[in-house]
Each structure stands twice: as structure tokens, then as C-alpha cells.
Short mmCIF file of C-alpha atoms in Angstrom, two decimals:
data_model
loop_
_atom_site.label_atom_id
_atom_site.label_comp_id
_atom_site.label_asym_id
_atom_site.label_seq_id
_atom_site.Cartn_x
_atom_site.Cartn_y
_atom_site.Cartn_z
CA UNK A 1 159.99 20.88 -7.35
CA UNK A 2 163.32 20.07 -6.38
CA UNK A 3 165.47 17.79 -8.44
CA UNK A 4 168.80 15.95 -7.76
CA UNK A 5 171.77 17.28 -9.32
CA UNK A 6 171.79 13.98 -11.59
CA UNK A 7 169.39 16.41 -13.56
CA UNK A 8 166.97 13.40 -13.40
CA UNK A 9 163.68 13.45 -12.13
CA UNK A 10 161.52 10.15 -10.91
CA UNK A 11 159.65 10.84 -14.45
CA UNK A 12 162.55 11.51 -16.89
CA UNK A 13 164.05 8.46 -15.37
CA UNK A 14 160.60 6.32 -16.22
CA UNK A 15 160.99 8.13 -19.85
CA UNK A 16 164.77 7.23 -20.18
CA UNK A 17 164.52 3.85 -19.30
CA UNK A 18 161.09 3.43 -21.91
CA UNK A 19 163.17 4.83 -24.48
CA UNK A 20 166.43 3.06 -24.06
CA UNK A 21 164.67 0.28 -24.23
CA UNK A 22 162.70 -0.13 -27.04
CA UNK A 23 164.51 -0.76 -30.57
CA UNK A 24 162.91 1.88 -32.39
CA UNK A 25 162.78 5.49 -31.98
CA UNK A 26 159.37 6.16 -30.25
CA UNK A 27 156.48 8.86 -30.18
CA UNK A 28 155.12 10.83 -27.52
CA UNK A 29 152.07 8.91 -27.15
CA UNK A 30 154.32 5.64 -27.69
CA UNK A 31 156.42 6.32 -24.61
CA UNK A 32 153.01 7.33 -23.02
CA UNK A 33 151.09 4.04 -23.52
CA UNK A 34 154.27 2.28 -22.06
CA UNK A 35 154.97 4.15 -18.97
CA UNK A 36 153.13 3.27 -15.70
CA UNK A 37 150.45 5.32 -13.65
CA UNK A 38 149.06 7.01 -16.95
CA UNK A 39 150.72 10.19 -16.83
CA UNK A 40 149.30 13.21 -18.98
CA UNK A 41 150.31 13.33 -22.69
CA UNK A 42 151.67 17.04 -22.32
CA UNK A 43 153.71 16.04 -19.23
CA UNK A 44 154.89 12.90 -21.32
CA UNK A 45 156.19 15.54 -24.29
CA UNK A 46 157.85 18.25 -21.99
CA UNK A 47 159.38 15.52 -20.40
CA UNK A 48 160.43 14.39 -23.26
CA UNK A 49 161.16 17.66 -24.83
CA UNK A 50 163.45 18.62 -21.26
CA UNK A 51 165.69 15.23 -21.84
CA UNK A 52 166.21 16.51 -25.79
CA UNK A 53 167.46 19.91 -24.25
CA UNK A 54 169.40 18.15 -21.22
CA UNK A 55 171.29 16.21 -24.80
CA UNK A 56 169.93 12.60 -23.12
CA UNK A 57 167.54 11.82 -25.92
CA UNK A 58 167.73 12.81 -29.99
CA UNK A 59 164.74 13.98 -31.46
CA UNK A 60 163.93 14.05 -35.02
CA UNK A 61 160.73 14.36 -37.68
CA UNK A 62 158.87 11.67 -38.87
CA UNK A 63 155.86 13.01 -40.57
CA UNK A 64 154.05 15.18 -38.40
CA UNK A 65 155.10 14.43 -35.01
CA UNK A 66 158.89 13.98 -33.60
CA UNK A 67 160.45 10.69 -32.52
CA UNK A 68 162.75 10.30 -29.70
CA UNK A 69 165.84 8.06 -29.57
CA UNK A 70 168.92 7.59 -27.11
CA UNK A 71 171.49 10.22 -27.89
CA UNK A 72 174.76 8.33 -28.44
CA UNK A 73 178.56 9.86 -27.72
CA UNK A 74 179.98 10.62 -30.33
CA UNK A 75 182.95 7.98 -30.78
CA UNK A 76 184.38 8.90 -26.93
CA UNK A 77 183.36 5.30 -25.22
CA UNK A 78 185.73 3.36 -27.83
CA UNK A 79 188.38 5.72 -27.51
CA UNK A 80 191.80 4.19 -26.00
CA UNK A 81 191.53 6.70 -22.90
CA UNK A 82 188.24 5.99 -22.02
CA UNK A 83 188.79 2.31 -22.14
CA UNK A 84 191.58 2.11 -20.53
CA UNK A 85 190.00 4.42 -17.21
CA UNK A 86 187.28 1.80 -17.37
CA UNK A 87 189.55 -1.19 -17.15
CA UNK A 88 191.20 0.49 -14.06
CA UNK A 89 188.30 1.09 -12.79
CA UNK A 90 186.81 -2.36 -13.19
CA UNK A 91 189.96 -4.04 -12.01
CA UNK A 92 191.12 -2.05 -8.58
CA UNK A 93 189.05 -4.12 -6.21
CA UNK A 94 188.99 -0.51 -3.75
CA UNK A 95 187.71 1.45 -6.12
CA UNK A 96 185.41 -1.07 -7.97
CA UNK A 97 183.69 -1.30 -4.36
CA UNK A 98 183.46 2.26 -4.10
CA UNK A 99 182.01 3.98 -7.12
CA UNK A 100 181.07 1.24 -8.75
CA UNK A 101 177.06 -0.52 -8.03
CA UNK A 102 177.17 -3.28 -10.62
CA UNK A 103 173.52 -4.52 -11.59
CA UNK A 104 174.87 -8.81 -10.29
CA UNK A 105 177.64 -9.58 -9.12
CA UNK A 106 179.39 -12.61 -10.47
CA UNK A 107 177.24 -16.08 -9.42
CA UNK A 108 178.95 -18.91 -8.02
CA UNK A 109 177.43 -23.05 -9.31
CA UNK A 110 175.76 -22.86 -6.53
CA UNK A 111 173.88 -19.75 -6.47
CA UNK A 112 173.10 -20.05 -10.20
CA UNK A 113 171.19 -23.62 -9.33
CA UNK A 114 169.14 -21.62 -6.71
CA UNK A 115 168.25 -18.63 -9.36
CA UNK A 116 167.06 -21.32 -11.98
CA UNK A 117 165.18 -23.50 -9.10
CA UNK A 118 163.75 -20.42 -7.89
CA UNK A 119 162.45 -19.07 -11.10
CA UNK A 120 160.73 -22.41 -11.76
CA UNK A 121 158.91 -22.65 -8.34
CA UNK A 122 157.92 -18.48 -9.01
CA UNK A 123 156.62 -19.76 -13.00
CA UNK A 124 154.58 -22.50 -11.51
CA UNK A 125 153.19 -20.49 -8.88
CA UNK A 126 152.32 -17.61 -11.51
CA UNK A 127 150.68 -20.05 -13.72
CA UNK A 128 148.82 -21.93 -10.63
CA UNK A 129 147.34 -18.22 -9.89
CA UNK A 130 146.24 -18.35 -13.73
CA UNK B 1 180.60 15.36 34.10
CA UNK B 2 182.09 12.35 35.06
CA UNK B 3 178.52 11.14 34.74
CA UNK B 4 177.84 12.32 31.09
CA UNK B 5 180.56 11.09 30.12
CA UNK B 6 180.14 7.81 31.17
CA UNK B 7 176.52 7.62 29.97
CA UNK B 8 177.62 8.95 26.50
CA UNK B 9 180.60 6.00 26.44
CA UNK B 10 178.04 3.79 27.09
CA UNK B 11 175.59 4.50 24.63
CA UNK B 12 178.11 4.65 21.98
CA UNK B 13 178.78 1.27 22.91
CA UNK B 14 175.40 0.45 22.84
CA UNK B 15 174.49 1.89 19.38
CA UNK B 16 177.53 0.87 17.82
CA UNK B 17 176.84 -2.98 19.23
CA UNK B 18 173.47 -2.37 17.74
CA UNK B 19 174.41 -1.08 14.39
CA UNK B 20 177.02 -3.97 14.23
CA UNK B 21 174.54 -6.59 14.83
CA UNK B 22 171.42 -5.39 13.50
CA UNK B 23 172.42 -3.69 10.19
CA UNK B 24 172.22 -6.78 8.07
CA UNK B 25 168.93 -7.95 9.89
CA UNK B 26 166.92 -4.54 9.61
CA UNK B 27 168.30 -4.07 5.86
CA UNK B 28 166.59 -7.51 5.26
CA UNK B 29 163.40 -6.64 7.12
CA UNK B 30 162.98 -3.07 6.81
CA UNK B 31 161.87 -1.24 3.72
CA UNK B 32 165.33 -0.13 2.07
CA UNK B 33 164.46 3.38 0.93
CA UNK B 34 163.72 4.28 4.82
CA UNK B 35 166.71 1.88 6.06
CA UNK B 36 169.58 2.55 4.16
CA UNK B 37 169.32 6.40 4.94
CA UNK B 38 168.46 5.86 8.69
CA UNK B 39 171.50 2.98 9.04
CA UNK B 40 174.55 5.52 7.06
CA UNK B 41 173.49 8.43 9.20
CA UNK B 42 172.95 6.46 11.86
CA UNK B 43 176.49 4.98 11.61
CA UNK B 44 178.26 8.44 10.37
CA UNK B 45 177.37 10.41 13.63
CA UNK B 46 178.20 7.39 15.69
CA UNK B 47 181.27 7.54 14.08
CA UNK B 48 181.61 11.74 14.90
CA UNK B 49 180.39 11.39 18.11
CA UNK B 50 183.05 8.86 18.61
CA UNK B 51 185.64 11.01 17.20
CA UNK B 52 184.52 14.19 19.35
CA UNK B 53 184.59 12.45 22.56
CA UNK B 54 188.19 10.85 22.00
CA UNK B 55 189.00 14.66 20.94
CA UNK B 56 187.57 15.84 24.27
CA UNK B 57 189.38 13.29 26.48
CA UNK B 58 192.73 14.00 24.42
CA UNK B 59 192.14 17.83 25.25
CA UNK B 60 191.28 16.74 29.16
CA UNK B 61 194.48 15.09 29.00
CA UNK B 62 197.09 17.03 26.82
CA UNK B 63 195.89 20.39 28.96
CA UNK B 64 197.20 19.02 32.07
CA UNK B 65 200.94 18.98 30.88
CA UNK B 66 202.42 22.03 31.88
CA UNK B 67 203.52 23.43 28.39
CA UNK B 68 200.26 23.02 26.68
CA UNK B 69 198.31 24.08 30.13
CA UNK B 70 200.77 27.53 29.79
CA UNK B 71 200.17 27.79 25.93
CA UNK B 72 196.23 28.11 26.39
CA UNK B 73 196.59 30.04 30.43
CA UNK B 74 195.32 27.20 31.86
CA UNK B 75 195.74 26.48 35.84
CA UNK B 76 196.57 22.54 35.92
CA UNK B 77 195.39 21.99 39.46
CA UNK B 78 191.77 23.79 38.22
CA UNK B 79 191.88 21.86 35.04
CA UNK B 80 192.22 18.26 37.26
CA UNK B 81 189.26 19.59 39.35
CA UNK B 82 187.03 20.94 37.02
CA UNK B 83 187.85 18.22 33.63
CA UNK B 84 188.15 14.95 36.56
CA UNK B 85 189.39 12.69 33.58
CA UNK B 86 191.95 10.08 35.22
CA UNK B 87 195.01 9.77 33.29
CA UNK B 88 194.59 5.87 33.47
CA UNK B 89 191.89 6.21 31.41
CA UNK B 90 192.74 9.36 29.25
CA UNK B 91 196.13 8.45 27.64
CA UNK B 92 194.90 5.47 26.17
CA UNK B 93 191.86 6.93 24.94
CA UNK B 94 194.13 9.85 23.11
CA UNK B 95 196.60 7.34 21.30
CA UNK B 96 193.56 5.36 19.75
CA UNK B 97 191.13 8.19 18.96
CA UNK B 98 194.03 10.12 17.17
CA UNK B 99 194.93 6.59 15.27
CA UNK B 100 191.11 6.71 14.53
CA UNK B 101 190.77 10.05 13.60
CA UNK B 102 194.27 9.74 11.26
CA UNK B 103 192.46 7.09 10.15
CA UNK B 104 189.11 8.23 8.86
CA UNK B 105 190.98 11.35 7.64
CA UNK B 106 192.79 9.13 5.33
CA UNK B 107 190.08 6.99 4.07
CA UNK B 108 187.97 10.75 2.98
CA UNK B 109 190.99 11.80 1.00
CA UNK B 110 190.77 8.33 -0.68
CA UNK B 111 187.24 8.67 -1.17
CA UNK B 112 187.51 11.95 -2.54
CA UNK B 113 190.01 10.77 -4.78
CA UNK B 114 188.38 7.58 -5.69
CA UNK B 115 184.82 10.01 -6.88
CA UNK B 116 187.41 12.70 -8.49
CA UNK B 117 188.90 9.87 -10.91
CA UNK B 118 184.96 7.98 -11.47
CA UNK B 119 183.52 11.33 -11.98
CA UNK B 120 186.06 12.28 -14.42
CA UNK B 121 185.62 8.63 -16.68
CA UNK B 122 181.90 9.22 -16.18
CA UNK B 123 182.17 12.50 -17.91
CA UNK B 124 184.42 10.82 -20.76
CA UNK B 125 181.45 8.33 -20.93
CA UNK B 126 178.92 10.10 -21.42
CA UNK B 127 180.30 13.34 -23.41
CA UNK B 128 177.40 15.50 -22.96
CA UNK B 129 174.80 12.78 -24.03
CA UNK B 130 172.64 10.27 -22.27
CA UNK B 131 173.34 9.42 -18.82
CA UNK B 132 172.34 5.64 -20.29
CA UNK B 133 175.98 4.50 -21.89
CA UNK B 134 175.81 1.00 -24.79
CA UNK B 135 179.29 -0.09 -24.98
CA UNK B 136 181.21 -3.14 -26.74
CA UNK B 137 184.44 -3.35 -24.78
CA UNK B 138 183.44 -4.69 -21.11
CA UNK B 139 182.62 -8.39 -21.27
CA UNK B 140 178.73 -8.84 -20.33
CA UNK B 141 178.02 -6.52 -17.64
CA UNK B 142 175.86 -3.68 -16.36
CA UNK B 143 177.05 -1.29 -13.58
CA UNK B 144 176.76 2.63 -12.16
CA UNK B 145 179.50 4.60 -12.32
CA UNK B 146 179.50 7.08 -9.27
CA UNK B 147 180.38 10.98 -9.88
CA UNK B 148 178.80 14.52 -9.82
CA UNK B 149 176.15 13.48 -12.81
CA UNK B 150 177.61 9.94 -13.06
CA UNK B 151 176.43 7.58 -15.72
CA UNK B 152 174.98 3.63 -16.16
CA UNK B 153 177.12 1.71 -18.60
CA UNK B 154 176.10 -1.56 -20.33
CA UNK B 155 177.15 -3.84 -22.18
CA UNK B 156 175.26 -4.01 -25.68
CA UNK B 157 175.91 -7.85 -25.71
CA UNK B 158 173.93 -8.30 -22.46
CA UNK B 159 171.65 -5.99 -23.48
CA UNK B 160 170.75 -7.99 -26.98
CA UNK B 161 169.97 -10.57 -24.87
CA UNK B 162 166.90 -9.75 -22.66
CA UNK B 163 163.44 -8.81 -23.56
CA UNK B 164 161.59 -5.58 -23.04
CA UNK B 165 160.80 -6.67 -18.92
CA UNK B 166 163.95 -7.32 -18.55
CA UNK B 167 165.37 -4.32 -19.81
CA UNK B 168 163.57 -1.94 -18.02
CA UNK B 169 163.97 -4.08 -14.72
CA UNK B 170 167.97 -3.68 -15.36
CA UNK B 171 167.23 0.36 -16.17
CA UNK B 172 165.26 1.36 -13.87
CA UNK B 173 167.37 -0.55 -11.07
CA UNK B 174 170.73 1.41 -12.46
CA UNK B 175 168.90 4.92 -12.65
CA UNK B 176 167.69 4.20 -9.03
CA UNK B 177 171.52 4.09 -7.80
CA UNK B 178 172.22 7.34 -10.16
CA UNK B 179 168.91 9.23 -9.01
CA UNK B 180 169.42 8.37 -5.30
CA UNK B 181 173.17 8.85 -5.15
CA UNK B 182 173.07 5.26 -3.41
CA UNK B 183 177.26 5.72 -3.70
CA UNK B 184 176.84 8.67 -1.22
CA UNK B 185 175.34 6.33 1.40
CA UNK B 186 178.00 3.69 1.22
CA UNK B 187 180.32 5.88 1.38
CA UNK B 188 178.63 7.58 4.09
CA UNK B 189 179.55 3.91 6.19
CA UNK B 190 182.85 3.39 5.02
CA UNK B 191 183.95 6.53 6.19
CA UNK B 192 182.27 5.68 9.64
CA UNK B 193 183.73 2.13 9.39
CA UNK B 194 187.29 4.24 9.29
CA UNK B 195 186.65 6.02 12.44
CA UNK B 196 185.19 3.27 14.58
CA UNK B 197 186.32 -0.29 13.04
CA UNK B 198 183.74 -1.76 14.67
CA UNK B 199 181.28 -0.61 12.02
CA UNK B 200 183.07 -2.57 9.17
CA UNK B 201 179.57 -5.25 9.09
CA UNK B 202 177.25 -2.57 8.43
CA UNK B 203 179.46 -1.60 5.12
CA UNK B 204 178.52 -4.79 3.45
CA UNK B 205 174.70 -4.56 5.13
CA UNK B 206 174.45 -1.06 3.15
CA UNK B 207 175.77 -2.47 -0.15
CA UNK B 208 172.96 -4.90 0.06
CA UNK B 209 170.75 -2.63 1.31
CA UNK B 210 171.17 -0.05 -1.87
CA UNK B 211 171.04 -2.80 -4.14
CA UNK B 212 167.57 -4.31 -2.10
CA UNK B 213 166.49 -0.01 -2.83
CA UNK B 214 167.22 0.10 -6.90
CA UNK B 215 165.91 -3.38 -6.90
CA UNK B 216 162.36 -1.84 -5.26
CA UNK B 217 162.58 1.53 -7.78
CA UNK B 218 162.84 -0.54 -10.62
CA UNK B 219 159.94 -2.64 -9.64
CA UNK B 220 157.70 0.22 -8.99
CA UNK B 221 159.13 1.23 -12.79
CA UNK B 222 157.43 -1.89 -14.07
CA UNK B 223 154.64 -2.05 -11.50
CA UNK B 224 154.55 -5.84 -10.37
CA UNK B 225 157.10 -7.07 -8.11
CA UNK B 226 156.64 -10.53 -9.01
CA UNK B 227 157.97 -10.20 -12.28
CA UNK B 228 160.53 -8.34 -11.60
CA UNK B 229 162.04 -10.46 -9.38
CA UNK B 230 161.76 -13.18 -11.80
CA UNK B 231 163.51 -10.37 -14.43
CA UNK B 232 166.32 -9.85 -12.40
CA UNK B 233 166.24 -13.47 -11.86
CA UNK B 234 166.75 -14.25 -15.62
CA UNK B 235 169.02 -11.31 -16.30
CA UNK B 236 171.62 -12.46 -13.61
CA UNK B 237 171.77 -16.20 -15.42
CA UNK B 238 171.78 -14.76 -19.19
CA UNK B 239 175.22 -12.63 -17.78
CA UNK B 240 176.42 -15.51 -16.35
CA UNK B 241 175.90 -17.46 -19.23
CA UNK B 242 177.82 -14.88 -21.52
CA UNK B 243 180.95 -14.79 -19.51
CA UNK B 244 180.94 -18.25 -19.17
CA UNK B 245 180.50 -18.25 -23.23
CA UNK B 246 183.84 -15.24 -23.56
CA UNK B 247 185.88 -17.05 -21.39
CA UNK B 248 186.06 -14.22 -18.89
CA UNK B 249 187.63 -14.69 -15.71
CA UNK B 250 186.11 -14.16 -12.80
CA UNK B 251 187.27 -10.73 -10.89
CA UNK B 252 189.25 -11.81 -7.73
CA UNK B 253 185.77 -11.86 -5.81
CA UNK B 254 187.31 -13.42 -2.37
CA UNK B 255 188.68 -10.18 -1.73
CA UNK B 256 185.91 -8.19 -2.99
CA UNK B 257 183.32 -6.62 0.28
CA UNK B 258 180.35 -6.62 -1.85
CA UNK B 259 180.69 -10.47 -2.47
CA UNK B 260 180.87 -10.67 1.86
CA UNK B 261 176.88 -10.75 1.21
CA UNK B 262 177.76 -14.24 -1.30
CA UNK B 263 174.12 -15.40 -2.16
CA UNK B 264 173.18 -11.75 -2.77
CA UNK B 265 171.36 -11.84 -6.07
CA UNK B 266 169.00 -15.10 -4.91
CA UNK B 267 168.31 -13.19 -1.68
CA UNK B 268 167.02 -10.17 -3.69
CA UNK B 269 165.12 -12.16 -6.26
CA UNK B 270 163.72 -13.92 -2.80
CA UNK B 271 163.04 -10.60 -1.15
CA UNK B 272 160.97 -9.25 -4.68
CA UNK B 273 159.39 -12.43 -4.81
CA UNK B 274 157.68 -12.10 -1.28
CA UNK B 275 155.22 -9.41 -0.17
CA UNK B 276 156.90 -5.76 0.13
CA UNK B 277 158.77 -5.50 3.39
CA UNK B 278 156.72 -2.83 6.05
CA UNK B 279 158.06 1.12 5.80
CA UNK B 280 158.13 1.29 9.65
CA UNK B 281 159.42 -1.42 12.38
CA UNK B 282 160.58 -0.18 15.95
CA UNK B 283 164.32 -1.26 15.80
CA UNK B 284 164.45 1.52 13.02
CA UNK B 285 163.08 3.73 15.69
CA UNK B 286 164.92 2.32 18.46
CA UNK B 287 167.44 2.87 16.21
CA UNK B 288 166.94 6.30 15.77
CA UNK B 289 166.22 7.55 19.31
CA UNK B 290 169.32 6.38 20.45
CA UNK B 291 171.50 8.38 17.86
CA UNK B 292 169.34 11.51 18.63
CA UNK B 293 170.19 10.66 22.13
CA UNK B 294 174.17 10.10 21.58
CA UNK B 295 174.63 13.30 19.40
CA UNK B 296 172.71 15.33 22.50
CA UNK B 297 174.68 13.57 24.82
CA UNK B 298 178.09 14.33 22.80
CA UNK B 299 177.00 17.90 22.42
CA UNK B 300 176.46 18.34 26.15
CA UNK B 301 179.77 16.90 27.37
CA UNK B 302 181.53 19.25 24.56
CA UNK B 303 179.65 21.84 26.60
CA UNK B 304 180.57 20.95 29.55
CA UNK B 305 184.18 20.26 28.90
CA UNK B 306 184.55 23.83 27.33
CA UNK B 307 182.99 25.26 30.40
CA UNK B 308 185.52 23.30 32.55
CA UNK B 309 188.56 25.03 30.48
CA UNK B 310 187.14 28.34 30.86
CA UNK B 311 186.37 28.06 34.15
CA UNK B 312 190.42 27.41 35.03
CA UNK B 313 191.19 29.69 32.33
CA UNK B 314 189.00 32.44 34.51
CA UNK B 315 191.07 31.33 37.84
CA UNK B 316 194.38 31.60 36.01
CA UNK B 317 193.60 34.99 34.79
CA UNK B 318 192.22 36.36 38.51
CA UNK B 319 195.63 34.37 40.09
CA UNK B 320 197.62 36.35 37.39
CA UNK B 321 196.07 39.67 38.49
CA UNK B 322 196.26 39.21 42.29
CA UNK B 323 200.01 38.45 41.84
CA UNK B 324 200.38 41.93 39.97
CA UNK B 325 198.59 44.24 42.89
CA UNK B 326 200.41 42.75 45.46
#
């Protein structure tokens, strides 16, 4: 099958985002229970097992089976270099625009009053549907 | 030729009307993972088909002054038979296409350098480890930084803040954009919004329109749209609630493009909330047929204009040789 050159697949990105965000590190039939569509337990572990290689995820004993974790940089992201690229990055409105896709951008009074009046009407709904 | 030419100017006017109007409509109708692709390339060979006629016309033109016609062994009076482009029209059309073209050229090199510097802090970022990066020194905030491998950077107090649905709705939305390669598309527009100005509304349609896309991933990710919405809902008050909290200013959004689409997180939330947008409509169609058409059309006059040189070149040649056996 033929994979982006991100090096991630629809299924390692279903695994990353599983284990990135639970607080523990998690087993392979942990991150199986959670992910959606029940995928096979021996896909689930060379998934797995191919983001441990790839250096996304840390793997280590506990007991009998192996645990998976997010594999963090070693000390680079504080570093003065690094923070000071991101600032310039974050702060040149051209190239903010360009290479950056931030998850929201900044809400205005009024738009945040619309989020919060929205999210009631969707909670009533959900719990009319109840 | 006259003809094709015409009909091509005319469609290009047509599609790029089209795109300029439409792009912000279909993104908001259409499924996004079948619009976004079909509006960029849609809007990048406009763009080149644009450029190549404007190229054509300059050559119709320039190749009728005596020291270029003499350079290539052209015969002028052939050339204004057999390339009928009237100068009325073909001057003008040579200044602006070659202020377009100088144009887009400039705004690749800028892109190129732009992904060049984000690729390289990307690769800082990550330093051989997860493409998911937790960091302390951006105030609350969650973005994807664009490159060859490119990484998703958050910021661990936002991150402290949400629950498990939340969490996954924010990670599966910023994998989406580095999976896809959603900077590829916009870029994809900006360039064409360099070579034919009039593009510059479907650059902010397509920013909305990979956000709408990440936004759809990450609810398949967590299976119920609903919810999502309501996650990304929640997510987007909790960060504004922590900058509020550290003070931080907000970053010169007038000038920003991506804030042209102002009201853009409650129109997503809206958009996850309602029933899942059809993967088909006919303007995407309509859409399409006409670029198919425009390229053909582009290619054919390119054809037709080359034949026209070589035919005076041929002339020239045969004029050249008669004058020697005499």
C-alpha cells in the first residue's frame, strides 16, 4: 500500500493520536479497545511495533507484555534555537499563513458567545434524543 | 486561430469568475476531502493556462519586430498572416502576463523559502522522535508545522486542560493536515492567486476548506460527528480562556488571510453539528469539465501557434533558397 512521505498511515495516525492521548503508557490490547472500527490485535501490535521503529512511540516491559508511550526529544524543543525559530515563525504574519494550520484561530467576544450558545442548544438537543 | 483563442480567453474568464465566486460556497456545501483537491487544481491550471496564453500572445507579438523575427528566421509578413494577433490587443496582453508571470515566479521562490525554513524548525522539533511535539514555551495553542515530514506542536498547558474526546478531536484534526499535506493545497492557490490576482478569494475559501477536511478526519477518528463538533467547540473556548488568563496578546489578526473567514471556528462546529455534507454536487463537476476543457483548449492554441511559426519559418527558409539559385 502506498503511504505518504509523512511516514504516517490512516492507522498509525489512529494509534498516535490513542497514545498521545492517554496519561499512561498503554498495551496493545489497550490501544486496541480504544481505537475505532475494531481493527485486528496483530495489526494493532505491528502498528504499533512500526511507530517504535519509525522512533514515534517508546516501548518498554511491564511484566509480560510491552507498553507504548510518546517518544519525547530529547531536550531540543526548550533549546534557545528552537524557540526562537518558533517565535519567528509564529510572529511573521506571511509565513504564519503559509506553513502554519493552527487547530482555532484566535475568537473574537462575539464569536466566543456563539460557541458557548451553540454548545448549549447541541447539549440540550443530545439530551432531548436521550 | 483567432477563434480558439477567443474561446479559450473566454473560458478562462469564465472559470476564473466561477472559481472567484463559488469557492467559498462549494467549500461550504461540498464534502471537503473531494473539494479542496478539485478547487487548488482547479485554480493552479487556471492559473498556467493563463500564464501560457499571455506567453503565446507575447511570442505572437515580440516575433513580429524585425530583430527577434531575424533571430528565430522568421518572415514578419508570414508571421502577421499565419499568428493574426492585432497589436492593439497583443502589447497589452505581453506587459501584464510578464508582470504576472514575474509575479508568480516570485511568490514560488518565497514559498520555497517559507517550507525550507518550517521544514528545517520542524526537524529541530521533532529530533528524530514523534511527529506529536508537548511544549511549554508557546502560550496556549495547537498548530501544524508544514515541511517534508513536518510535525504538530502543542501546548502542554492546553493540553492539561481537555478530556480524552477532546484530545483526540484536537489530534486527529492536526495529523489530518500532516497526513494530507493540506499546506500543499493552499499553497497550491496562493501560487495561482500570484499569477491571476483574481483568484485571491479562493485562498481564504481553501484555508477554510482544509480546516472543514481535518475537522471531518478527526471526526471519523472518534466516530460521531456530533460530539466532535461539540469537542472542538469546547477546545476553542478552554484556549481562549487561557490566553485571556496569560495575558497574551492577540496576534495582529486584521492583517492575517486566515482570519478573512472571521466566524470560522462557529461555522465549523455548525458544519459538524449538521448532517455530513454530500461527496458529489454538479458545480464540482461543472467545475471540473470546464478546466478539462480550458487546459485542452490552451494546449490546442499552443499547437496551433507553434504551427503558425513554423509555417513562416518554412517560407523564410524556401525565400532564402530561391534568392541563392537565382
Amino acid at each position: 500500500m502506498r503511504r505518504p512521505r509523512t511516514g504516517l498511515g490512516h492507522l498509525e495516525s489512529a494509534v498516535l493520536t490513542v497514545v498521545a492521548t492517554a496519561d499512561a503508557p498503554l498495551t496493545v490490547s489497550q490501544v486496541q479497545a480504544e481505537l475505532p472500527g475494531n481493527p485486528a490485535y496483530t495489526t494493532v501490535m505491528s502498528t504499533l511495533s512500526r511507530l517504535a521503529r519509525k522512533g514515534a512511540l517508546e516501548r518498554s516491559l511491564a511484566g509480560r507484555a510491552y507498553k507504548y508511550e510518546l517518544a519525547v526529544p530529547e531536550g531540543a524543543v526548550d533549546d534557545v534555537v528552537t524557540a526562537r525559530q518558533m517565535r519567528r515563525l509564529m510572529s511573521e504574519t506571511g509565513h504564519r499563513d503559509a506553513v502554519l494550520a493552527r487547530f482555532v484561530e484566535e475568537l473574537d467576544p462575539d464569536e466566543e458567545r456563539l460557541l458557548t450558545e451553540l454548545l448549549a442548544r447541541s447539549r440540550e438537543e443530545n439530551e432531548d434524543s436521550r | 486561430m483567432t477563434v480558439t483563442l477567443v474561446v479559450l480567453a473566454a473560458c478562462l474568464l469564465v472559470s476564473t469568475l466561477l472559481l472567484r465566486r463559488l469557492a467559498h460556497p462549494l467549500l461550504q456545501r461540498a464534502w471537503p476531502a473531494v473539494a479542496v483537491p478539485t478547487l487548488a487544481v482547479g485554480a493552479l491550471l487556471n492559473a498556467g493556462t493563463l500564464l501560457v496564453l499571455g506567453g503565446l500572445l507575447t511570442l505572437a507579438v515580440a516575433a513580429r519586430w524585425s530583430l527577434v523575427a531575424d533571430l528565430g528566421g522568421w518572415s514578419t509578413q508570414e508571421l502577421t498572416l499565419n499568428v493574426p494577433v492585432p497589436l492593439l490587443v497583443g502589447v497589452p496582453t505581453a506587459l501584464v502576463s510578464s508582470v504576472l508571470g514575474a509575479r508568480a515566479a516570485w511568490r514560488a521562490g518565497r514559498l520555497m523559502v517559507l517550507l525550507c525554513r518550517s521544514d528545517r524548525l520542524s526537524r529541530r522539533l521533532r529530533a528524530g522522535g514523534s511527529p506529536v511535539v508537548f511544549v511549554d514555551d508557546t502560550p496556549a495553542d495547537a498548530f501544524t508545522v508544514a515541511g517534508v515530514r513536518g510535525c504538530v506542536v502543542i501546548s502542554r498547558a492546553l493540553f492539561a486542560e481537555l478530556d480524552t474526546q477532546e484530545r483526540r478531536v484536537l489530534l486527529g484534526h492536526e495529523l489530518s493536515h500532516l497526513r494530507r499535506r493540506h499546506h500543499l493545497y493552499v499553497h497550491a492557490v496562493d501560487l495561482a492567486a500570484a499569477a491571476n490576482p483574481f483568484l485571491a478569494p479562493a485562498g481564504a475559501a481553501i484555508r477554510a476548506g482544509v480546516e472543514r477536511w481535518a475537522d471531518e478526519d478527526a471526526a471519523i477518528a472518534c466516530g460521531r460527528r456530533p460530539s466532535s463538533g461539540r469537542a472542538l467547540a469546547r477546545t476553542a473556548l478552554v484556549q481562549a480562556a487561557l490566553r485571556r488568563a496569560a495575558g497574551v496578546p492577540a496576534m495582529g489578526c486584521s492583517t492575517s488571510v486566515l482570519c478573512a473567514t472571521a466566524g470560522g471556528v462557529s461555522e465549523r462546529v455548525r458544519a459538524l453539528l449538521a448532517d455530513p455534507r454530500p461527496r458529489r454536487s454538479g458545480l464540482m463537476v461543472g467545475l471540473s469539465v470546464l478546466t478539462v476543457v480550458t487546459v485542452s483548449l490552451g494546449l490546442a492554441c499552443t499547437v496551433l501557434v507553434h504551427d503558425g511559426f513554423e509555417n513562416s519559418e518554412l517560407d523564410c527558409a524556401h525565400a532564402a533558397q530561391a534568392a541563392g539559385s537565382s
